[in-house]
PDB file of C-alpha atoms and ligand atoms in Angstrom:
ATOM      1  CA  MET A1010       0.000   0.000   0.000  1.00 93.00           C
ATOM      2  CA  VAL A1011       1.476   3.304  -1.061  1.00 97.00           C
ATOM      3  CA  ASN A1012       0.346   6.853  -0.343  1.00 98.00           C
ATOM      4  CA  LEU A1013       1.564   9.485  -2.768  1.00 98.00           C
ATOM      5  CA  VAL A1014       1.215  13.170  -3.525  1.00 98.00           C
ATOM      6  CA  ILE A1015       1.751  14.271  -7.132  1.00 98.00           C
ATOM      7  CA  PHE A1016       2.884  17.866  -7.085  1.00 98.00           C
ATOM      8  CA  GLY A1017       3.557  20.448  -9.773  1.00 98.00           C
ATOM      9  CA  ALA A1018       2.334  23.598 -11.454  1.00 97.00           C
ATOM     10  CA  PRO A1019      -0.990  23.696 -13.290  1.00 96.00           C
ATOM     11  CA  GLY A1020      -0.439  21.919 -16.592  1.00 93.00           C
ATOM     12  CA  SER A1021       2.607  20.012 -15.378  1.00 95.00           C
ATOM     13  CA  GLY A1022       0.764  16.754 -16.128  1.00 94.00           C
ATOM     14  CA  LYS A1023      -0.423  15.715 -12.653  1.00 97.00           C
ATOM     15  CA  GLY A1024      -3.779  14.421 -13.846  1.00 95.00           C
ATOM     16  CA  THR A1025      -2.404  12.723 -16.961  1.00 93.00           C
ATOM     17  CA  TYR A1026       0.261  10.812 -15.063  1.00 96.00           C
ATOM     18  CA  ALA A1027      -1.869  10.083 -11.997  1.00 97.00           C
ATOM     19  CA  SER A1028      -4.540   8.384 -14.107  1.00 95.00           C
ATOM     20  CA  ARG A1029      -1.882   6.141 -15.685  1.00 95.00           C
ATOM     21  CA  LEU A1030      -0.099   5.427 -12.394  1.00 97.00           C
ATOM     22  CA  LYS A1031      -3.429   4.442 -10.901  1.00 97.00           C
ATOM     23  CA  GLU A1032      -3.483   1.289 -13.076  1.00 93.00           C
ATOM     24  CA  LYS A1033       0.192   0.500 -12.626  1.00 95.00           C
ATOM     25  CA  LEU A1034       0.145   0.841  -8.849  1.00 97.00           C
ATOM     26  CA  GLY A1035      -3.382  -0.304  -8.113  1.00 96.00           C
ATOM     27  CA  VAL A1036      -4.227   2.805  -6.114  1.00 98.00           C
ATOM     28  CA  GLU A1037      -7.079   5.294  -5.985  1.00 97.00           C
ATOM     29  CA  VAL A1038      -6.672   8.824  -7.291  1.00 98.00           C
ATOM     30  CA  ILE A1039      -8.124  11.769  -5.422  1.00 98.00           C
ATOM     31  CA  ALA A1040      -8.131  14.816  -7.718  1.00 97.00           C
ATOM     32  CA  THR A1041      -9.586  17.801  -5.897  1.00 98.00           C
ATOM     33  CA  GLY A1042      -9.883  19.827  -9.128  1.00 96.00           C
ATOM     34  CA  ASP A1043     -12.061  17.091 -10.684  1.00 94.00           C
ATOM     35  CA  ILE A1044     -14.191  16.884  -7.547  1.00 96.00           C
ATOM     36  CA  PHE A1045     -14.699  20.655  -7.563  1.00 97.00           C
ATOM     37  CA  ARG A1046     -15.695  20.588 -11.246  1.00 94.00           C
ATOM     38  CA  GLU A1047     -18.356  18.003 -10.366  1.00 94.00           C
ATOM     39  CA  ILE A1048     -19.568  20.154  -7.461  1.00 96.00           C
ATOM     40  CA  VAL A1049     -19.809  23.183  -9.768  1.00 96.00           C
ATOM     41  CA  LYS A1050     -21.972  21.228 -12.225  1.00 93.00           C
ATOM     42  CA  GLU A1051     -24.630  20.859  -9.559  1.00 91.00           C
ATOM     43  CA  ASP A1052     -26.098  24.296  -9.302  1.00 90.00           C
ATOM     44  CA  THR A1053     -26.152  24.481  -5.482  1.00 97.00           C
ATOM     45  CA  PRO A1054     -25.039  27.328  -3.164  1.00 97.00           C
ATOM     46  CA  LEU A1055     -21.792  25.404  -2.582  1.00 97.00           C
ATOM     47  CA  GLY A1056     -21.341  24.858  -6.325  1.00 97.00           C
ATOM     48  CA  ARG A1057     -21.827  28.542  -7.056  1.00 97.00           C
ATOM     49  CA  LYS A1058     -19.336  29.500  -4.360  1.00 97.00           C
ATOM     50  CA  VAL A1059     -16.669  27.073  -5.612  1.00 98.00           C
ATOM     51  CA  LYS A1060     -17.207  28.334  -9.153  1.00 97.00           C
ATOM     52  CA  GLU A1061     -16.424  31.914  -8.141  1.00 97.00           C
ATOM     53  CA  TYR A1062     -12.941  30.905  -7.059  1.00 98.00           C
ATOM     54  CA  MET A1063     -12.204  28.469  -9.851  1.00 97.00           C
ATOM     55  CA  GLU A1064     -13.133  30.776 -12.685  1.00 96.00           C
ATOM     56  CA  LYS A1065     -10.752  33.394 -11.335  1.00 97.00           C
ATOM     57  CA  GLY A1066      -7.909  30.894 -10.966  1.00 97.00           C
ATOM     58  CA  LEU A1067      -7.950  31.283  -7.173  1.00 98.00           C
ATOM     59  CA  LEU A1068      -7.831  28.521  -4.593  1.00 98.00           C
ATOM     60  CA  VAL A1069     -11.069  27.321  -3.086  1.00 98.00           C
ATOM     61  CA  PRO A1070     -10.998  28.124   0.672  1.00 98.00           C
ATOM     62  CA  ASP A1071      -9.275  25.547   2.876  1.00 98.00           C
ATOM     63  CA  THR A1072     -12.373  24.760   4.947  1.00 97.00           C
ATOM     64  CA  ILE A1073     -14.316  23.644   1.868  1.00 98.00           C
ATOM     65  CA  THR A1074     -11.315  21.816   0.405  1.00 98.00           C
ATOM     66  CA  LEU A1075     -10.629  19.925   3.594  1.00 98.00           C
ATOM     67  CA  GLU A1076     -14.229  18.786   3.848  1.00 97.00           C
ATOM     68  CA  VAL A1077     -14.072  17.486   0.270  1.00 97.00           C
ATOM     69  CA  LEU A1078     -10.810  15.681   1.020  1.00 97.00           C
ATOM     70  CA  LYS A1079     -12.224  13.948   4.079  1.00 96.00           C
ATOM     71  CA  GLN A1080     -15.252  12.755   2.132  1.00 96.00           C
ATOM     72  CA  SER A1081     -12.973  11.337  -0.569  1.00 96.00           C
ATOM     73  CA  PHE A1082     -10.803   9.507   1.935  1.00 96.00           C
ATOM     74  CA  ALA A1083     -13.867   7.935   3.479  1.00 96.00           C
ATOM     75  CA  LYS A1084     -14.590   6.294   0.097  1.00 96.00           C
ATOM     76  CA  ILE A1085     -11.186   4.611  -0.295  1.00 96.00           C
ATOM     77  CA  PRO A1086     -11.424   0.889   0.471  1.00 95.00           C
ATOM     78  CA  LYS A1087      -9.407  -0.187   3.516  1.00 91.00           C
ATOM     79  CA  GLY A1088      -5.884  -1.275   2.630  1.00 91.00           C
ATOM     80  CA  LYS A1089      -5.824   0.584  -0.674  1.00 96.00           C
ATOM     81  CA  GLY A1090      -3.233   3.291  -1.322  1.00 97.00           C
ATOM     82  CA  PHE A1091      -3.804   6.595  -3.106  1.00 98.00           C
ATOM     83  CA  ILE A1092      -2.363   9.389  -5.213  1.00 98.00           C
ATOM     84  CA  LEU A1093      -3.404  12.901  -4.321  1.00 98.00           C
ATOM     85  CA  ASP A1094      -3.590  15.125  -7.409  1.00 98.00           C
ATOM     86  CA  GLY A1095      -4.042  18.815  -6.653  1.00 98.00           C
ATOM     87  CA  TYR A1096      -3.894  18.468  -2.894  1.00 98.00           C
ATOM     88  CA  PRO A1097      -2.277  19.895  -0.787  1.00 98.00           C
ATOM     89  CA  ARG A1098      -1.954  23.380  -2.238  1.00 98.00           C
ATOM     90  CA  THR A1099      -1.499  25.428   0.951  1.00 98.00           C
ATOM     91  CA  MET A1100       0.443  24.966   4.163  1.00 97.00           C
ATOM     92  CA  GLU A1101      -2.827  24.588   6.077  1.00 97.00           C
ATOM     93  CA  GLN A1102      -3.901  21.777   3.745  1.00 98.00           C
ATOM     94  CA  ALA A1103      -0.563  19.976   4.168  1.00 98.00           C
ATOM     95  CA  LYS A1104      -0.824  20.162   7.942  1.00 98.00           C
ATOM     96  CA  ALA A1105      -4.403  18.919   7.903  1.00 97.00           C
ATOM     97  CA  LEU A1106      -3.330  16.017   5.678  1.00 97.00           C
ATOM     98  CA  ASP A1107      -0.617  15.039   8.137  1.00 97.00           C
ATOM     99  CA  GLU A1108      -3.272  14.654  10.799  1.00 96.00           C
ATOM    100  CA  ILE A1109      -5.270  12.278   8.617  1.00 94.00           C
ATOM    101  CA  THR A1110      -2.640  10.010   7.070  1.00 95.00           C
ATOM    102  CA  ARG A1111       0.988   9.304   6.255  1.00 96.00           C
ATOM    103  CA  ILE A1112       2.573  10.248   2.896  1.00 98.00           C
ATOM    104  CA  ASP A1113       5.266   7.882   1.562  1.00 98.00           C
ATOM    105  CA  ALA A1114       6.608  10.104  -1.202  1.00 98.00           C
ATOM    106  CA  VAL A1115       6.063  13.278  -3.172  1.00 98.00           C
ATOM    107  CA  ILE A1116       6.259  13.058  -6.963  1.00 98.00           C
ATOM    108  CA  HIS A1117       7.483  16.472  -8.059  1.00 98.00           C
ATOM    109  CA  LEU A1118       6.956  17.432 -11.702  1.00 98.00           C
ATOM    110  CA  ILE A1119       9.355  20.117 -12.859  1.00 97.00           C
ATOM    111  CA  VAL A1120       8.126  21.823 -16.015  1.00 96.00           C
ATOM    112  CA  PRO A1121       9.155  25.230 -17.404  1.00 94.00           C
ATOM    113  CA  ASP A1122       6.503  27.965 -17.708  1.00 92.00           C
ATOM    114  CA  TRP A1123       6.559  28.090 -21.516  1.00 92.00           C
ATOM    115  CA  ILE A1124       5.599  24.418 -21.752  1.00 93.00           C
ATOM    116  CA  ILE A1125       2.828  24.889 -19.201  1.00 93.00           C
ATOM    117  CA  ILE A1126       1.298  27.777 -21.127  1.00 92.00           C
ATOM    118  CA  GLU A1127       1.520  25.916 -24.453  1.00 91.00           C
ATOM    119  CA  ARG A1128      -0.068  22.833 -22.986  1.00 91.00           C
ATOM    120  CA  LEU A1129      -2.903  24.448 -21.096  1.00 94.00           C
ATOM    121  CA  SER A1130      -4.014  26.563 -24.008  1.00 93.00           C
ATOM    122  CA  SER A1131      -4.350  23.505 -26.246  1.00 93.00           C
ATOM    123  CA  ARG A1132      -5.703  21.077 -23.652  1.00 93.00           C
ATOM    124  CA  ARG A1133      -9.051  19.372 -24.247  1.00 95.00           C
ATOM    125  CA  ILE A1134     -10.941  17.059 -21.908  1.00 95.00           C
ATOM    126  CA  CYS A1135     -13.570  14.382 -22.441  1.00 96.00           C
ATOM    127  CA  LYS A1136     -16.930  15.483 -21.072  1.00 94.00           C
ATOM    128  CA  ASN A1137     -17.866  11.907 -20.400  1.00 94.00           C
ATOM    129  CA  CYS A1138     -14.805  10.095 -18.962  1.00 93.00           C
ATOM    130  CA  GLY A1139     -12.374  12.922 -18.135  1.00 91.00           C
ATOM    131  CA  ALA A1140      -9.567  11.678 -20.417  1.00 93.00           C
ATOM    132  CA  ILE A1141      -7.062  14.441 -21.162  1.00 93.00           C
ATOM    133  CA  TYR A1142      -5.939  15.346 -24.701  1.00 94.00           C
ATOM    134  CA  ASN A1143      -3.852  18.015 -26.298  1.00 92.00           C
ATOM    135  CA  LEU A1144      -4.463  19.402 -29.756  1.00 92.00           C
ATOM    136  CA  LEU A1145      -0.720  19.814 -30.328  1.00 87.00           C
ATOM    137  CA  TYR A1146       0.887  16.619 -29.158  1.00 86.00           C
ATOM    138  CA  LEU A1147      -1.654  14.277 -27.585  1.00 89.00           C
ATOM    139  CA  LYS A1148      -4.257  14.456 -30.308  1.00 93.00           C
ATOM    140  CA  PRO A1149      -7.515  12.537 -30.335  1.00 96.00           C
ATOM    141  CA  LYS A1150      -7.835  10.251 -33.375  1.00 96.00           C
ATOM    142  CA  ASN A1151     -11.047  11.989 -34.424  1.00 91.00           C
ATOM    143  CA  ASP A1152     -11.438  15.707 -34.046  1.00 86.00           C
ATOM    144  CA  MET A1153     -12.973  16.662 -30.687  1.00 92.00           C
ATOM    145  CA  ILE A1154     -14.138  13.097 -29.918  1.00 97.00           C
ATOM    146  CA  CYS A1155     -12.696  10.927 -27.115  1.00 98.00           C
ATOM    147  CA  ASP A1156     -10.688   7.877 -28.310  1.00 97.00           C
ATOM    148  CA  LYS A1157     -11.809   5.852 -25.325  1.00 96.00           C
ATOM    149  CA  CYS A1158     -15.529   6.497 -25.022  1.00 97.00           C
ATOM    150  CA  SER A1159     -16.500   8.683 -28.018  1.00 97.00           C
ATOM    151  CA  GLY A1160     -17.536  11.433 -25.620  1.00 97.00           C
ATOM    152  CA  LYS A1161     -17.304  15.081 -26.695  1.00 97.00           C
ATOM    153  CA  LEU A1162     -14.113  16.992 -25.866  1.00 97.00           C
ATOM    154  CA  TYR A1163     -14.287  20.437 -24.286  1.00 95.00           C
ATOM    155  CA  GLN A1164     -11.936  23.157 -23.136  1.00 95.00           C
ATOM    156  CA  ARG A1165     -11.863  23.918 -19.415  1.00 93.00           C
ATOM    157  CA  SER A1166     -13.200  27.412 -18.720  1.00 92.00           C
ATOM    158  CA  ASP A1167     -10.081  28.186 -16.634  1.00 95.00           C
ATOM    159  CA  ASP A1168      -7.730  27.284 -19.501  1.00 95.00           C
ATOM    160  CA  THR A1169      -7.804  30.823 -20.877  1.00 94.00           C
ATOM    161  CA  PRO A1170      -4.662  33.019 -21.039  1.00 92.00           C
ATOM    162  CA  GLU A1171      -5.596  35.348 -18.125  1.00 94.00           C
ATOM    163  CA  VAL A1172      -6.745  32.586 -15.813  1.00 95.00           C
ATOM    164  CA  ILE A1173      -3.723  30.419 -16.683  1.00 95.00           C
ATOM    165  CA  LYS A1174      -1.481  33.323 -15.707  1.00 94.00           C
ATOM    166  CA  LYS A1175      -3.289  33.701 -12.373  1.00 96.00           C
ATOM    167  CA  ARG A1176      -3.121  29.963 -11.643  1.00 96.00           C
ATOM    168  CA  ILE A1177       0.639  29.928 -12.212  1.00 96.00           C
ATOM    169  CA  GLU A1178       1.010  32.938  -9.905  1.00 96.00           C
ATOM    170  CA  VAL A1179      -1.096  31.269  -7.219  1.00 97.00           C
ATOM    171  CA  TYR A1180       0.958  28.081  -7.573  1.00 97.00           C
ATOM    172  CA  GLU A1181       4.245  29.915  -7.147  1.00 97.00           C
ATOM    173  CA  LYS A1182       3.047  31.924  -4.180  1.00 97.00           C
ATOM    174  CA  GLN A1183       0.847  29.504  -2.246  1.00 97.00           C
ATOM    175  CA  SER A1184       1.819  25.982  -3.297  1.00 97.00           C
ATOM    176  CA  GLN A1185       5.505  25.928  -4.155  1.00 97.00           C
ATOM    177  CA  PRO A1186       6.547  26.580  -0.515  1.00 97.00           C
ATOM    178  CA  LEU A1187       5.111  23.159   0.318  1.00 98.00           C
ATOM    179  CA  LEU A1188       8.142  21.525  -1.322  1.00 98.00           C
ATOM    180  CA  GLN A1189      10.215  22.922   1.515  1.00 98.00           C
ATOM    181  CA  TYR A1190       7.685  21.648   4.047  1.00 98.00           C
ATOM    182  CA  TYR A1191       7.980  18.064   2.777  1.00 98.00           C
ATOM    183  CA  LYS A1192      11.769  18.291   2.457  1.00 97.00           C
ATOM    184  CA  GLU A1193      12.038  19.407   6.070  1.00 97.00           C
ATOM    185  CA  ARG A1194       9.867  16.505   7.121  1.00 97.00           C
ATOM    186  CA  LYS A1195      12.206  14.155   5.203  1.00 98.00           C
ATOM    187  CA  VAL A1196       9.463  12.806   2.972  1.00 98.00           C
ATOM    188  CA  PRO A1197      11.199  11.122  -0.016  1.00 98.00           C
ATOM    189  CA  PHE A1198      10.940  12.832  -3.413  1.00 98.00           C
ATOM    190  CA  VAL A1199      10.686  11.488  -6.923  1.00 98.00           C
ATOM    191  CA  GLU A1200      11.660  14.434  -9.110  1.00 98.00           C
ATOM    192  CA  VAL A1201      11.037  14.301 -12.836  1.00 97.00           C
ATOM    193  CA  LYS A1202      11.854  17.026 -15.322  1.00 97.00           C
ATOM    194  CA  CYS A1203      10.043  17.628 -18.565  1.00 93.00           C
ATOM    195  CA  GLU A1204      11.956  19.879 -20.932  1.00 91.00           C
ATOM    196  CA  LYS A1205      10.215  19.227 -24.227  1.00 91.00           C
ATOM    197  CA  LEU A1206       6.653  19.743 -25.332  1.00 87.00           C
ATOM    198  CA  ASP A1207       6.244  16.383 -27.000  1.00 85.00           C
ATOM    199  CA  VAL A1208       7.503  13.881 -24.432  1.00 91.00           C
ATOM    200  CA  PRO A1209       4.915  11.068 -24.475  1.00 91.00           C
ATOM    201  CA  PRO A1210       3.151  10.530 -21.137  1.00 92.00           C
ATOM    202  CA  GLU A1211       4.312   6.890 -21.101  1.00 95.00           C
ATOM    203  CA  VAL A1212       7.944   8.031 -20.946  1.00 96.00           C
ATOM    204  CA  MET A1213       7.274  10.292 -17.978  1.00 96.00           C
ATOM    205  CA  VAL A1214       5.218   7.636 -16.226  1.00 97.00           C
ATOM    206  CA  GLU A1215       8.053   5.120 -16.674  1.00 97.00           C
ATOM    207  CA  GLU A1216      10.476   7.604 -15.149  1.00 98.00           C
ATOM    208  CA  ILE A1217       8.195   8.160 -12.167  1.00 98.00           C
ATOM    209  CA  PHE A1218       7.715   4.424 -11.786  1.00 98.00           C
ATOM    210  CA  ASP A1219      11.501   3.853 -11.771  1.00 98.00           C
ATOM    211  CA  GLY A1220      11.871   6.509  -9.108  1.00 98.00           C
ATOM    212  CA  LEU A1221       9.247   4.799  -6.971  1.00 98.00           C
ATOM    213  CA  LYS A1222      10.997   1.453  -7.444  1.00 98.00           C
ATOM    214  CA  LYS A1223      14.255   2.956  -6.222  1.00 98.00           C
ATOM    215  CA  LEU A1224      12.395   3.990  -3.077  1.00 98.00           C
ATOM    216  CA  LYS A1225      10.898   0.485  -2.872  1.00 97.00           C
ATOM    217  CA  LEU A1226       7.435   1.948  -3.212  1.00 97.00           C
ATOM    218  CA  ALA A1227       6.574   0.163  -6.471  1.00 94.00           C
TER     219      ALA A1227
HETATM  220  P1  LIG B  99      -4.565  22.671 -12.325  1.00 91.91           P
HETATM  221  O1  LIG B  99      -3.582  21.950 -11.451  1.00 91.91           O
HETATM  222  O2  LIG B  99      -4.333  22.466 -13.778  1.00 91.91           O
HETATM  223  O3  LIG B  99      -4.722  24.120 -11.975  1.00 91.91           O
HETATM  224  P2  LIG B  99      -6.892  21.407 -11.005  1.00 91.91           P
HETATM  225  O4  LIG B  99      -7.939  20.684 -11.748  1.00 91.91           O
HETATM  226  O5  LIG B  99      -6.030  20.637 -10.077  1.00 91.91           O
HETATM  227  O6  LIG B  99      -6.013  22.083 -12.161  1.00 91.91           O
HETATM  228  O7  LIG B  99      -7.540  22.621 -10.211  1.00 91.91           O
HETATM  229  C1  LIG B  99      -8.456  23.500 -10.793  1.00 91.91           C
HETATM  230  C2  LIG B  99      -8.941  24.517  -9.770  1.00 91.91           C
HETATM  231  O8  LIG B  99      -9.627  23.837  -8.708  1.00 91.91           O
HETATM  232  C3  LIG B  99      -7.868  25.341  -9.063  1.00 91.91           C
HETATM  233  O9  LIG B  99      -7.471  26.454  -9.827  1.00 91.91           O
HETATM  234  C4  LIG B  99      -8.599  25.722  -7.768  1.00 91.91           C
HETATM  235  O10 LIG B  99      -9.505  26.765  -7.987  1.00 91.91           O
HETATM  236  C5  LIG B  99      -9.402  24.481  -7.464  1.00 91.91           C
HETATM  237  N1  LIG B  99      -8.656  23.537  -6.569  1.00 91.91           N
HETATM  238  C6  LIG B  99      -8.256  22.281  -6.892  1.00 91.91           C
HETATM  239  N2  LIG B  99      -7.605  21.712  -5.854  1.00 91.91           N
HETATM  240  C7  LIG B  99      -7.596  22.626  -4.852  1.00 91.91           C
HETATM  241  C8  LIG B  99      -7.067  22.657  -3.525  1.00 91.91           C
HETATM  242  N3  LIG B  99      -6.394  21.614  -3.005  1.00 91.91           N
HETATM  243  N4  LIG B  99      -7.258  23.777  -2.792  1.00 91.91           N
HETATM  244  C9  LIG B  99      -7.928  24.827  -3.282  1.00 91.91           C
HETATM  245  N5  LIG B  99      -8.427  24.882  -4.522  1.00 91.91           N
HETATM  246  C10 LIG B  99      -8.265  23.801  -5.311  1.00 91.91           C
HETATM  247 ZN1  LIG B 100     -13.973   9.763 -22.890  1.00 91.91          ZN
END
């Protein structure tokens, strides 16, 4: 059983790699961004509140986020490990997580800003199954249709130039300091660098997997 955090800027590939590692490691993935997008779809007071933050590229308040996290943990079968994608993003969230569970390693994705901006602006997502595509280098076989389930592809409303800029800013200011937090607590790191736009996800996933093997976590 392995408990992991996958950490990196918006567009660094957290979701893409986490969904592939899920199969390889036999773990659950908790992606707070995906959960929030589901909450926003339901037009409730909570959904409307979450939407206000997301569409500006700001973090949803910690109290809401923590509640969502706890509910997700409650659904993980006993004895099964997990990958957290998009959590923690603030110091408060990291501390709260430490009270709930132990983290075996942090997978840190290091990706330059120019790649992030390129990727996010051409990212498309399946409305039906959530599969992630990219019009530049991870193209669907048929235009705007999901390879896996034939669902329609859409562009996330926060993948626009202004909101992307804000999300990167928020990451650098509020989330990046968490790397120091985990280093101080001697949590092992698997660091992978992506320096080209067209590195296939499989290559990155293999690199992450090797890093986990070295730590005897895979
Ligand atoms: P990305 O990493 O590409 O920005 P996510 O899908 O992880 O995309 O997150 C989308 C949005 O959801 C964030 O910009 C933020 O508004 C909200 N969100 C997701 N996870 C958290 C979190 N742990 N704390 C606060 N807000 C979050
Ligand atoms: Zn699909």
